[in-house]
């Protein structure tokens, strides 16, 4: 029977959500490919992961090696290329995460396998695999076909729901093909982003700013936003471009590479809604977006939207909020 | 230090209306502003910072038509020493793998310590050209790089992980480093820079110049085929408040008040 490989992603002793999303999300596809699902687990001291994964896959293929203790794309690539050459899975799935982005392209190039990155869905067309992925910041979807099998794809975080299928996986241990130390790349340490005085994950109300606010280092711009936040008793957070410019510290960033927040109110000002940002705020109770672009993806996650210049809307909103407070 | 930086000329679609062409293989370029890919802007800055600190040369490379010379001129004006543009009709329909083959063919005969690329492009967002290029050149790579400190034939590199975490690793040079946004503060282009850029070399090469056959690129030389583009179906849409700013802001304040979201 054909096999679908799903690479297990883990970090600092914990399995990452993407692992379960992939194992659950590829079930229909595996069925249509007449394939069973094998979770490929590489690492050191990983017995507890085996237990956690048992109900999620048909088989768990384990390679243990001291050299696999921390993620090293080079070491992972050698082990996976060995396993793929030996077992010839029809499809290999890897997370489109920092880990997968580092690993998958070089692995696919080494093996000469077609790789579609950042996929959000799959179809079979005349027996050939077609991947769905997004382009132009999520404004366009693309159907991309693989020319030859076997296939490789990286999967966007949260593109699939993790629903436990209640399986009972067979566990197979394979010897590590790593004979020597990896010298081209060496893991040194993890560093956490500095923690500031405000913890946005604890906030009940958040006013978040994005590229659309323009120059956030401008006093006038900043005070318009801060006034609204003050009236609402909200904390100010932001999307990536604001941090990239150094206008707000990293610990105010909402999204995959920043924080995940679930406030009662999330007011997004000038944020387009790239999936990396949405992943960090979509669980908020009430989401409001103000953006000039009616096609901005943020409006597909928001509950309420205003399509306008935020600098015209925000001062009036601040005033009305102030009135509402005074009126009670 | 010899540095190569790979850049791409892309449309800015952040606030633009994106229209798919009738053949469903591309988007209409009319009305869109084009410029250097955002990630590449940081890659170029990092390349120039390295040169300023350690000496050497920066070569900027792009694959694209005549219009992408705007992006190369920008790199030259900022401080790159020379530029190379590869153009060939056979390149139409190339996937990321085929483009990496082209870059590999250009770069393999050059001297280099670091090859910088952006971690991804704002148009197709594949995020794989740099890492594929490294594999084809047989050198190590790191993706989503947020800090680079070269030291004795190696570099200490930070990679961005999820949730505000970074990974620090040591990587042997030469290497490909695919740069994440925010790694530095890209400089502005100066008038002086623009003047100097006019005198710098900008070489245009065809496929035969770099020793590739048309079959190795384009649709034939690619492993993926773009079948069609379509506008994503909208599963859920916000209730859009309409009217002048006075009206929409008033409506919104009312909704927030009703929902108990205004602290009193």
Coordinates of C-alpha atoms in Angstrom, one line a residue:
Chain A
X1 CA 0.0 0.0 0.0
X2 CA 1.2 3.5 -0.8
X3 CA 2.2 5.7 2.0
X4 CA 1.8 9.4 2.8
X5 CA 4.6 10.7 5.0
X6 CA 3.7 13.4 7.5
X7 CA 6.8 14.9 9.2
X8 CA 6.2 15.4 12.9
X9 CA 7.2 18.9 14.1
X10 CA 8.3 19.3 17.7
X11 CA 10.2 21.9 19.6
X12 CA 11.6 22.0 23.2
X13 CA 9.8 18.8 24.2
X14 CA 6.4 19.7 22.7
X15 CA 4.6 18.5 19.6
X16 CA 3.6 21.5 17.4
X17 CA -0.1 22.0 16.4
X18 CA 0.8 21.8 12.7
X19 CA 1.6 18.1 13.2
X20 CA -2.0 17.2 14.2
X21 CA -3.4 19.6 11.6
X22 CA -1.5 17.7 8.8
X23 CA -2.3 14.2 10.2
X24 CA -6.0 15.1 10.3
X25 CA -6.1 17.2 7.2
X26 CA -4.6 14.7 4.8
X27 CA -7.0 11.8 5.6
X28 CA -9.3 12.3 2.7
X29 CA -6.5 12.9 0.3
X30 CA -4.6 9.7 1.6
X31 CA -7.8 7.7 1.1
X32 CA -8.1 9.0 -2.5
X33 CA -4.5 8.2 -3.1
X34 CA -5.1 4.7 -1.7
X35 CA -2.4 5.4 0.9
X36 CA -1.9 4.9 4.6
X37 CA -0.6 7.7 6.8
X38 CA 2.8 7.4 8.4
X39 CA 3.9 10.0 11.0
X40 CA 7.6 10.4 10.6
X41 CA 9.2 11.2 14.0
X42 CA 12.8 12.2 14.3
X43 CA 14.5 13.3 17.5
X44 CA 16.0 12.2 20.8
X45 CA 14.1 11.0 23.9
X46 CA 10.8 11.0 22.0
X47 CA 8.9 8.1 23.6
X48 CA 6.2 10.5 25.0
X49 CA 5.6 11.8 21.4
X50 CA 5.0 8.3 20.2
X51 CA 2.3 7.9 22.8
X52 CA 0.6 11.2 21.9
X53 CA 0.7 10.4 18.2
X54 CA -0.7 6.8 18.4
X55 CA -4.3 7.7 17.8
X56 CA -3.5 10.0 14.9
X57 CA -1.7 7.9 12.3
X58 CA -1.7 4.4 10.8
X59 CA 2.0 4.1 11.5
X60 CA 4.7 6.0 13.4
X61 CA 8.1 5.7 11.9
X62 CA 10.7 6.6 14.5
X63 CA 14.4 7.5 14.0
X64 CA 16.2 8.4 17.2
X65 CA 19.7 9.9 17.2
X66 CA 21.5 12.3 19.5
X67 CA 22.3 14.4 16.4
X68 CA 18.6 15.0 16.0
X69 CA 18.1 16.5 19.4
X70 CA 17.5 20.1 18.2
X71 CA 16.2 20.9 14.8
X72 CA 19.0 21.1 12.2
X73 CA 17.7 21.2 8.7
X74 CA 20.9 19.5 7.4
X75 CA 20.5 16.5 9.7
X76 CA 16.8 16.3 9.1
X77 CA 17.4 16.5 5.3
X78 CA 19.9 13.6 5.4
X79 CA 17.6 11.3 7.4
X80 CA 14.5 12.2 5.4
X81 CA 16.1 11.8 2.0
X82 CA 17.3 8.4 3.1
X83 CA 13.8 7.4 4.3
X84 CA 12.1 8.8 1.2
X85 CA 14.5 7.0 -1.2
X86 CA 14.0 3.7 0.7
X87 CA 10.3 3.8 1.2
X88 CA 9.1 5.9 -1.7
X89 CA 6.1 7.6 -0.1
X90 CA 3.7 8.9 -2.7
X91 CA 3.4 12.2 -0.8
X92 CA 5.5 13.9 1.9
X93 CA 3.9 16.6 4.0
X94 CA 5.9 19.1 6.0
X95 CA 4.6 22.2 7.9
X96 CA 5.0 25.6 6.2
X97 CA 6.6 26.8 9.4
X98 CA 10.0 28.2 10.1
X99 CA 11.2 24.6 10.5
X100 CA 9.6 23.4 7.2
X101 CA 10.6 26.5 5.2
X102 CA 14.2 25.8 6.1
X103 CA 14.0 22.1 5.4
X104 CA 11.6 21.3 2.5
X105 CA 13.0 23.2 -0.5
X106 CA 16.5 21.8 -0.2
X107 CA 15.2 18.3 0.5
X108 CA 12.9 18.4 -2.6
X109 CA 15.7 19.7 -4.8
X110 CA 18.0 17.0 -3.6
X111 CA 15.5 14.3 -4.5
X112 CA 14.2 16.0 -7.6
X113 CA 10.7 15.9 -6.3
X114 CA 8.2 18.6 -7.1
X115 CA 7.4 20.8 -4.0
X116 CA 4.4 23.1 -3.6
X117 CA 4.8 25.3 -0.6
X118 CA 2.3 27.0 1.7
X119 CA -0.6 24.8 0.6
X120 CA -4.1 25.3 2.0
X121 CA -5.9 22.4 0.1
X122 CA -5.5 19.6 -2.4
X123 CA -7.5 18.0 -5.2
X124 CA -7.0 15.1 -7.5
X125 CA -7.4 15.7 -11.2
X126 CA -7.2 12.7 -13.5
X127 CA -5.2 10.9 -10.8
X128 CA -2.7 13.8 -10.6
X129 CA -2.2 15.9 -7.4
X130 CA -3.2 19.5 -7.6
X131 CA -2.4 21.9 -4.7
X132 CA -4.3 25.0 -3.7
X133 CA -2.2 27.9 -2.5
X134 CA -2.5 31.6 -2.2
X135 CA -0.7 34.4 -3.9
X136 CA -0.5 38.2 -3.8
X137 CA -1.0 38.3 0.0
X138 CA -4.1 36.1 -0.1
X139 CA -6.0 38.1 -2.7
X140 CA -5.7 35.3 -5.3
X141 CA -5.8 31.5 -5.0
X142 CA -3.8 29.3 -7.4
X143 CA -4.3 25.7 -8.5
X144 CA -0.9 24.2 -9.1
X145 CA -0.4 20.7 -10.5
X146 CA 2.6 18.5 -9.8
X147 CA 4.2 17.2 -13.0
X148 CA 5.4 13.9 -11.6
X149 CA 4.9 11.7 -8.5
X150 CA 6.1 11.4 -5.8
X151 CA 5.0 14.7 -4.4
X152 CA 6.1 17.0 -1.6
X153 CA 4.1 19.9 -0.1
X154 CA 4.4 22.2 2.9
X155 CA 1.1 23.0 4.7
X156 CA 0.0 26.4 6.0
X157 CA -0.7 26.6 9.8
X158 CA -4.4 26.4 10.7
X159 CA -5.3 25.5 7.1
X160 CA -6.7 22.2 8.3
X161 CA -8.5 21.4 11.6
X162 CA -7.0 18.9 13.9
X163 CA -9.6 16.3 14.6
X164 CA -8.4 13.1 16.3
X165 CA -9.3 10.1 14.2
X166 CA -9.0 7.6 17.0
X167 CA -6.5 5.3 15.2
X168 CA -4.0 3.0 16.8
X169 CA -0.7 3.3 15.0
X170 CA 1.8 0.6 14.6
X171 CA 5.3 1.8 15.7
X172 CA 8.4 1.0 13.7
X173 CA 11.9 2.1 14.7
X174 CA 14.3 2.7 11.9
X175 CA 18.1 3.0 12.3
X176 CA 19.6 6.5 11.9
X177 CA 21.5 6.9 8.7
X178 CA 23.6 9.7 10.3
X179 CA 27.1 8.3 10.6
X180 CA 29.0 11.5 11.2
X181 CA 28.5 14.9 12.9
X182 CA 26.9 17.6 10.8
X183 CA 29.6 20.2 10.4
X184 CA 28.0 22.7 8.0
X185 CA 25.4 23.8 10.5
X186 CA 25.4 23.7 14.3
X187 CA 22.5 24.6 16.7
X188 CA 23.7 27.0 19.4
X189 CA 20.7 28.1 21.4
X190 CA 17.1 29.5 21.5
X191 CA 16.5 33.2 22.3
X192 CA 13.2 34.6 23.5
X193 CA 12.0 38.0 22.4
X194 CA 12.5 40.6 25.1
X195 CA 9.5 41.0 27.4
X196 CA 8.2 44.5 27.8
X197 CA 5.9 46.1 30.3
X198 CA 2.6 45.3 28.5
X199 CA 1.4 41.7 28.0
X200 CA -1.0 41.9 25.1
X201 CA -2.2 38.3 25.6
X202 CA -3.9 39.4 28.8
X203 CA -5.7 42.4 27.4
X204 CA -9.5 42.5 27.2
X205 CA -9.5 45.1 24.5
X206 CA -6.9 45.6 21.8
X207 CA -6.5 48.4 19.2
X208 CA -4.1 47.0 16.6
X209 CA -2.3 49.1 13.9
X210 CA -0.9 47.9 10.6
X211 CA 0.8 49.2 7.5
X212 CA -2.2 51.4 6.7
X213 CA -1.5 53.8 9.6
X214 CA 1.5 55.1 7.7
X215 CA 4.4 56.5 9.7
X216 CA 3.6 55.4 13.3
X217 CA 6.7 57.3 14.6
X218 CA 4.8 60.5 13.7
X219 CA 3.5 62.1 16.9
X220 CA 0.1 63.1 15.4
X221 CA -0.5 59.6 14.1
X222 CA 0.4 58.0 17.3
X223 CA -1.7 60.3 19.4
X224 CA -4.8 59.7 17.3
X225 CA -4.5 56.0 17.9
X226 CA -3.5 56.3 21.6
X227 CA -6.5 58.5 22.3
X228 CA -8.9 55.9 21.0
X229 CA -7.0 53.2 22.9
X230 CA -7.3 55.3 26.1
X231 CA -11.0 55.8 25.8
X232 CA -11.6 52.1 25.2
X233 CA -9.2 51.1 27.9
X234 CA -7.4 49.1 25.3
X235 CA -3.8 48.0 24.8
X236 CA -2.1 48.9 21.5
X237 CA -0.8 46.0 19.5
X238 CA 0.3 45.7 15.8
X239 CA 1.0 43.6 12.8
X240 CA 4.5 42.8 11.5
X241 CA 5.3 45.9 9.4
X242 CA 5.1 48.2 12.4
X243 CA 7.7 46.0 14.3
X244 CA 9.9 45.7 11.2
X245 CA 10.1 49.5 11.1
X246 CA 11.0 49.6 14.8
X247 CA 7.9 51.7 15.7
X248 CA 6.6 49.2 18.3
X249 CA 8.5 46.5 20.2
X250 CA 8.3 42.8 19.1
X251 CA 6.2 41.9 22.1
X252 CA 3.3 44.0 20.7
X253 CA 3.2 41.9 17.5
X254 CA 0.2 39.7 16.9
X255 CA 0.6 36.8 14.5
X256 CA 2.5 33.5 14.0
X257 CA 5.9 35.0 14.6
X258 CA 4.5 37.1 17.5
X259 CA 1.7 36.6 20.0
X260 CA -1.7 34.9 19.9
X261 CA -4.4 37.0 21.5
X262 CA -8.1 36.4 22.3
X263 CA -9.5 39.7 23.6
X264 CA -13.1 40.6 23.9
X265 CA -12.6 43.3 21.3
X266 CA -10.0 43.4 18.6
X267 CA -10.0 46.7 16.6
X268 CA -7.8 46.4 13.5
X269 CA -6.8 49.7 12.0
X270 CA -5.0 49.6 8.6
X271 CA -4.3 45.9 8.8
X272 CA -4.8 44.0 5.6
X273 CA -5.1 40.6 7.3
X274 CA -2.3 38.4 6.0
X275 CA -2.8 34.9 7.2
X276 CA 0.2 35.2 9.5
X277 CA -1.6 38.0 11.4
X278 CA -5.0 36.4 11.3
X279 CA -3.6 33.2 12.9
X280 CA -2.8 35.3 16.0
X281 CA -6.2 37.1 16.4
X282 CA -9.0 35.1 14.8
X283 CA -10.2 33.7 18.1
X284 CA -11.0 37.2 19.4
X285 CA -14.7 37.6 20.5
X286 CA -15.5 40.7 18.5
X287 CA -13.4 41.8 15.6
X288 CA -13.7 45.2 13.9
X289 CA -11.7 46.3 10.9
X290 CA -11.1 49.7 9.4
X291 CA -9.3 49.7 6.1
X292 CA -9.4 51.6 2.9
X293 CA -9.2 48.5 0.7
X294 CA -12.6 46.8 0.5
X295 CA -10.9 43.6 -0.7
X296 CA -8.5 43.4 2.3
X297 CA -8.7 39.8 3.7
X298 CA -9.2 41.2 7.2
X299 CA -12.9 41.8 6.3
X300 CA -13.4 38.1 6.0
X301 CA -12.5 37.5 9.6
X302 CA -14.0 40.6 11.1
X303 CA -17.5 40.9 12.5
X304 CA -17.9 44.5 11.6
X305 CA -16.0 46.6 9.0
X306 CA -15.6 50.1 7.8
X307 CA -14.2 50.8 4.4
X308 CA -12.7 54.2 4.8
X309 CA -9.7 56.3 5.7
X310 CA -9.0 55.4 9.3
X311 CA -7.8 58.9 10.1
X312 CA -11.3 60.2 9.3
X313 CA -13.1 57.5 11.3
X314 CA -10.9 57.1 14.4
X315 CA -11.3 60.7 15.8
X316 CA -15.1 60.5 15.5
X317 CA -15.1 57.1 17.1
X318 CA -13.0 58.3 20.0
X319 CA -15.4 61.1 20.5
X320 CA -18.5 58.8 20.3
X321 CA -16.9 56.3 22.8
X322 CA -16.2 59.2 25.2
X323 CA -19.9 60.3 24.9
X324 CA -21.1 56.7 25.5
X325 CA -19.1 56.6 28.6
X326 CA -20.3 59.9 29.9
X327 CA -23.9 59.0 29.1
X328 CA -24.3 56.2 31.6
Chain B
X1 CA 33.8 39.7 1.5
X2 CA 32.1 38.8 -1.8
X3 CA 28.4 39.0 -1.6
X4 CA 25.7 38.2 -4.0
X5 CA 22.1 39.4 -3.5
X6 CA 19.2 38.0 -5.5
X7 CA 16.2 40.4 -5.9
X8 CA 12.8 40.4 -7.6
X9 CA 10.8 43.1 -9.2
X10 CA 7.2 42.6 -8.0
X11 CA 3.8 44.5 -8.1
X12 CA 2.6 46.1 -4.9
X13 CA -0.9 44.6 -4.4
X14 CA -1.3 45.5 -0.7
X15 CA -4.0 48.0 -1.3
X16 CA -4.6 47.5 -5.0
X17 CA -7.5 45.8 -6.8
X18 CA -6.1 42.5 -8.2
X19 CA -7.7 41.4 -11.5
X20 CA -7.0 38.0 -13.0
X21 CA -6.2 37.9 -16.8
X22 CA -8.6 36.1 -19.1
X23 CA -6.2 33.1 -19.5
X24 CA -6.3 32.8 -15.7
X25 CA -2.5 32.5 -15.5
X26 CA -1.6 35.9 -14.3
X27 CA -2.9 39.2 -13.0
X28 CA -3.4 42.5 -14.9
X29 CA -0.4 44.7 -14.5
X30 CA -2.1 47.9 -15.5
X31 CA -2.5 50.3 -12.6
X32 CA -0.2 48.4 -10.3
X33 CA 3.0 50.0 -9.0
X34 CA 6.1 47.8 -9.3
X35 CA 9.1 47.8 -7.1
X36 CA 11.7 45.7 -5.2
X37 CA 10.2 42.8 -3.3
X38 CA 9.9 43.9 0.4
X39 CA 12.0 41.0 1.7
X40 CA 14.7 41.7 -0.9
X41 CA 14.9 45.3 0.3
X42 CA 16.2 44.0 3.6
X43 CA 18.5 41.4 1.9
X44 CA 20.1 44.2 -0.1
X45 CA 20.6 46.3 3.0
X46 CA 22.2 43.4 4.8
X47 CA 24.5 42.8 1.9
X48 CA 25.6 46.5 1.8
X49 CA 26.0 46.6 5.6
X50 CA 28.4 43.5 5.3
X51 CA 30.4 45.2 2.6
X52 CA 30.7 48.4 4.6
X53 CA 31.9 46.5 7.6
X54 CA 34.2 43.9 6.0
X55 CA 35.0 45.4 2.6
X56 CA 34.5 43.5 -0.6
X57 CA 31.8 43.6 -3.3
X58 CA 28.1 43.3 -3.7
X59 CA 26.6 41.9 -6.9
X60 CA 22.8 42.2 -7.4
X61 CA 21.1 39.7 -9.6
X62 CA 17.5 39.5 -10.9
X63 CA 15.6 37.4 -13.4
X64 CA 13.1 39.5 -15.4
X65 CA 12.3 41.9 -18.2
X66 CA 13.7 45.3 -18.9
X67 CA 11.3 46.9 -16.4
X68 CA 13.0 45.0 -13.5
X69 CA 16.1 47.2 -14.1
X70 CA 14.3 49.7 -11.9
X71 CA 14.9 47.3 -9.0
X72 CA 18.5 46.7 -10.0
X73 CA 19.2 50.5 -10.3
X74 CA 17.8 50.9 -6.8
X75 CA 20.3 48.3 -5.5
X76 CA 23.1 50.0 -7.3
X77 CA 22.1 53.4 -6.0
X78 CA 22.1 52.0 -2.4
X79 CA 25.6 50.7 -2.8
X80 CA 25.7 47.4 -4.8
X81 CA 28.8 47.5 -7.1
X82 CA 27.4 45.8 -10.2
X83 CA 24.2 44.1 -11.4
X84 CA 23.2 41.2 -13.6
X85 CA 19.8 40.7 -15.2
X86 CA 18.8 37.4 -16.9
X87 CA 16.2 37.6 -19.5
X88 CA 15.0 35.1 -22.0
X89 CA 11.6 34.3 -23.6
X90 CA 12.1 30.6 -22.6
X91 CA 11.8 31.6 -18.9
X92 CA 8.1 32.1 -19.2
X93 CA 6.2 29.7 -16.9
X94 CA 9.2 28.8 -14.7
X95 CA 8.5 27.6 -11.2
X96 CA 10.7 28.3 -8.2
X97 CA 12.9 25.3 -8.9
X98 CA 13.6 26.4 -12.5
X99 CA 14.4 30.0 -11.3
X100 CA 16.8 28.5 -8.7
X101 CA 18.5 26.6 -11.6
X102 CA 18.9 29.9 -13.5
X103 CA 20.4 31.7 -10.4
X104 CA 22.7 28.7 -9.8
X105 CA 24.0 28.8 -13.4
X106 CA 24.8 32.5 -13.0
X107 CA 26.4 32.3 -9.6
X108 CA 28.3 29.0 -9.7
X109 CA 31.2 30.6 -11.7
X110 CA 31.4 33.6 -9.4
X111 CA 33.3 34.0 -6.1
X112 CA 31.1 34.4 -3.1
X113 CA 31.0 34.2 0.7
X114 CA 27.4 34.9 1.3
X115 CA 24.4 34.9 -1.0
X116 CA 21.5 36.8 0.4
X117 CA 17.9 36.4 -0.8
X118 CA 14.6 37.5 0.6
X119 CA 12.8 34.8 2.6
X120 CA 9.9 35.0 0.2
X121 CA 8.4 37.2 -2.5
X122 CA 5.3 39.3 -2.1
X123 CA 3.7 38.0 -5.4
X124 CA 3.9 34.2 -5.4
X125 CA 5.1 33.7 -1.8
X126 CA 6.8 30.4 -2.5
X127 CA 9.6 31.0 0.0
X128 CA 11.9 28.4 -1.5
X129 CA 14.2 29.9 -4.1
X130 CA 17.1 30.6 -1.7
X131 CA 17.1 27.2 -0.1
X132 CA 16.8 25.4 -3.4
X133 CA 19.6 27.5 -4.8
X134 CA 21.8 26.5 -1.8
X135 CA 21.1 22.8 -2.5
X136 CA 21.9 23.2 -6.2
X137 CA 25.2 25.0 -5.3
X138 CA 26.0 22.3 -2.7
X139 CA 26.3 24.9 0.1
X140 CA 24.4 25.3 3.4
X141 CA 21.6 27.7 4.0
X142 CA 19.4 29.3 6.6
X143 CA 15.9 30.6 6.0
X144 CA 14.1 33.5 7.9
X145 CA 17.3 35.0 9.0
X146 CA 17.0 37.9 11.5
X147 CA 20.7 38.5 12.4
X148 CA 24.1 37.7 10.8
X149 CA 27.5 37.9 12.4
X150 CA 30.3 36.5 10.2
X151 CA 33.4 35.1 11.9
X152 CA 36.4 33.2 10.4
X153 CA 34.7 31.4 7.5
X154 CA 31.5 30.9 9.5
X155 CA 28.6 33.0 10.5
X156 CA 26.5 33.1 13.6
X157 CA 22.9 33.4 12.3
X158 CA 19.6 34.0 14.0
X159 CA 16.5 32.4 12.5
X160 CA 13.0 33.5 13.3
X161 CA 10.8 30.8 14.8
X162 CA 7.1 31.1 15.9
X163 CA 5.8 32.9 18.9
X164 CA 8.6 35.4 19.3
X165 CA 11.3 32.7 19.6
X166 CA 14.6 32.7 17.7
X167 CA 17.1 30.0 17.0
X168 CA 20.8 30.8 16.9
X169 CA 23.1 28.6 14.8
X170 CA 26.5 28.5 13.4
X171 CA 26.8 28.0 9.7
X172 CA 29.7 27.4 7.4
X173 CA 30.4 29.9 4.7
X174 CA 29.8 30.2 1.8
X175 CA 26.1 29.9 2.5
X176 CA 22.7 31.2 1.3
X177 CA 20.9 33.3 3.8
X178 CA 17.2 34.0 3.2
X179 CA 16.4 37.2 5.0
X180 CA 13.3 38.0 7.0
X181 CA 11.9 41.5 7.1
X182 CA 12.9 43.7 10.1
X183 CA 16.5 42.4 10.2
X184 CA 17.8 45.9 9.6
X185 CA 16.6 49.4 8.6
X186 CA 16.8 49.7 4.8
X187 CA 18.4 53.0 3.8
X188 CA 16.8 55.5 1.5
X189 CA 18.1 56.0 -2.0
X190 CA 20.2 59.2 -2.2
X191 CA 20.6 61.6 -5.1
X192 CA 24.3 61.0 -5.0
X193 CA 23.7 57.2 -5.1
X194 CA 21.4 57.5 -8.1
X195 CA 24.2 59.5 -9.9
X196 CA 26.8 56.9 -9.1
X197 CA 24.6 54.1 -10.1
X198 CA 24.5 55.4 -13.6
X199 CA 28.1 54.6 -14.0
X200 CA 27.9 51.1 -12.6
X201 CA 27.9 47.9 -14.7
X202 CA 24.5 46.3 -15.4
X203 CA 25.0 43.2 -17.5
X204 CA 22.1 41.5 -19.3
X205 CA 22.5 37.8 -19.9
X206 CA 20.5 35.3 -21.9
X207 CA 20.1 31.6 -21.2
X208 CA 22.8 30.6 -23.6
X209 CA 25.1 33.1 -22.0
X210 CA 24.8 31.2 -18.7
X211 CA 25.0 27.8 -20.3
X212 CA 21.4 26.6 -19.9
X213 CA 19.1 25.2 -22.6
X214 CA 15.5 26.4 -23.0
X215 CA 14.3 22.9 -22.0
X216 CA 15.9 23.3 -18.5
X217 CA 13.6 26.3 -17.7
X218 CA 10.1 27.5 -18.4
X219 CA 7.2 25.0 -18.2
X220 CA 9.4 22.2 -19.5
X221 CA 12.1 22.6 -16.9
X222 CA 9.7 23.1 -14.0
X223 CA 8.2 20.5 -11.7
X224 CA 5.0 22.4 -11.0
X225 CA 2.5 23.9 -13.5
X226 CA 0.2 26.8 -12.7
X227 CA -3.2 25.6 -13.8
X228 CA -5.3 28.6 -13.0
X229 CA -5.7 31.6 -10.7
X230 CA -9.0 32.4 -9.1
X231 CA -10.4 34.9 -6.6
X232 CA -10.8 33.0 -3.3
X233 CA -14.4 32.3 -2.4
X234 CA -15.6 34.4 0.5
X235 CA -16.9 32.1 3.3
X236 CA -17.6 34.8 5.7
X237 CA -17.8 38.6 5.4
X238 CA -17.9 41.3 8.0
X239 CA -21.1 43.4 8.3
X240 CA -19.8 46.6 6.5
X241 CA -21.0 49.8 8.1
X242 CA -21.8 52.3 5.4
X243 CA -21.9 56.1 5.2
X244 CA -19.7 59.0 5.8
X245 CA -17.0 58.7 8.5
X246 CA -19.3 60.5 11.0
X247 CA -22.0 58.0 10.4
X248 CA -19.9 54.8 10.4
X249 CA -18.0 55.8 13.5
X250 CA -21.3 56.6 15.3
X251 CA -22.8 53.3 14.2
X252 CA -19.7 51.4 15.4
X253 CA -19.6 53.2 18.8
X254 CA -23.3 52.2 19.2
X255 CA -22.5 48.5 18.4
X256 CA -19.5 48.5 20.8
X257 CA -21.7 50.1 23.5
X258 CA -24.5 47.5 23.0
X259 CA -22.1 44.7 23.2
X260 CA -20.7 46.0 26.5
X261 CA -17.3 46.7 25.0
X262 CA -17.0 50.2 26.2
X263 CA -15.7 50.3 29.7
X264 CA -17.7 52.5 32.0

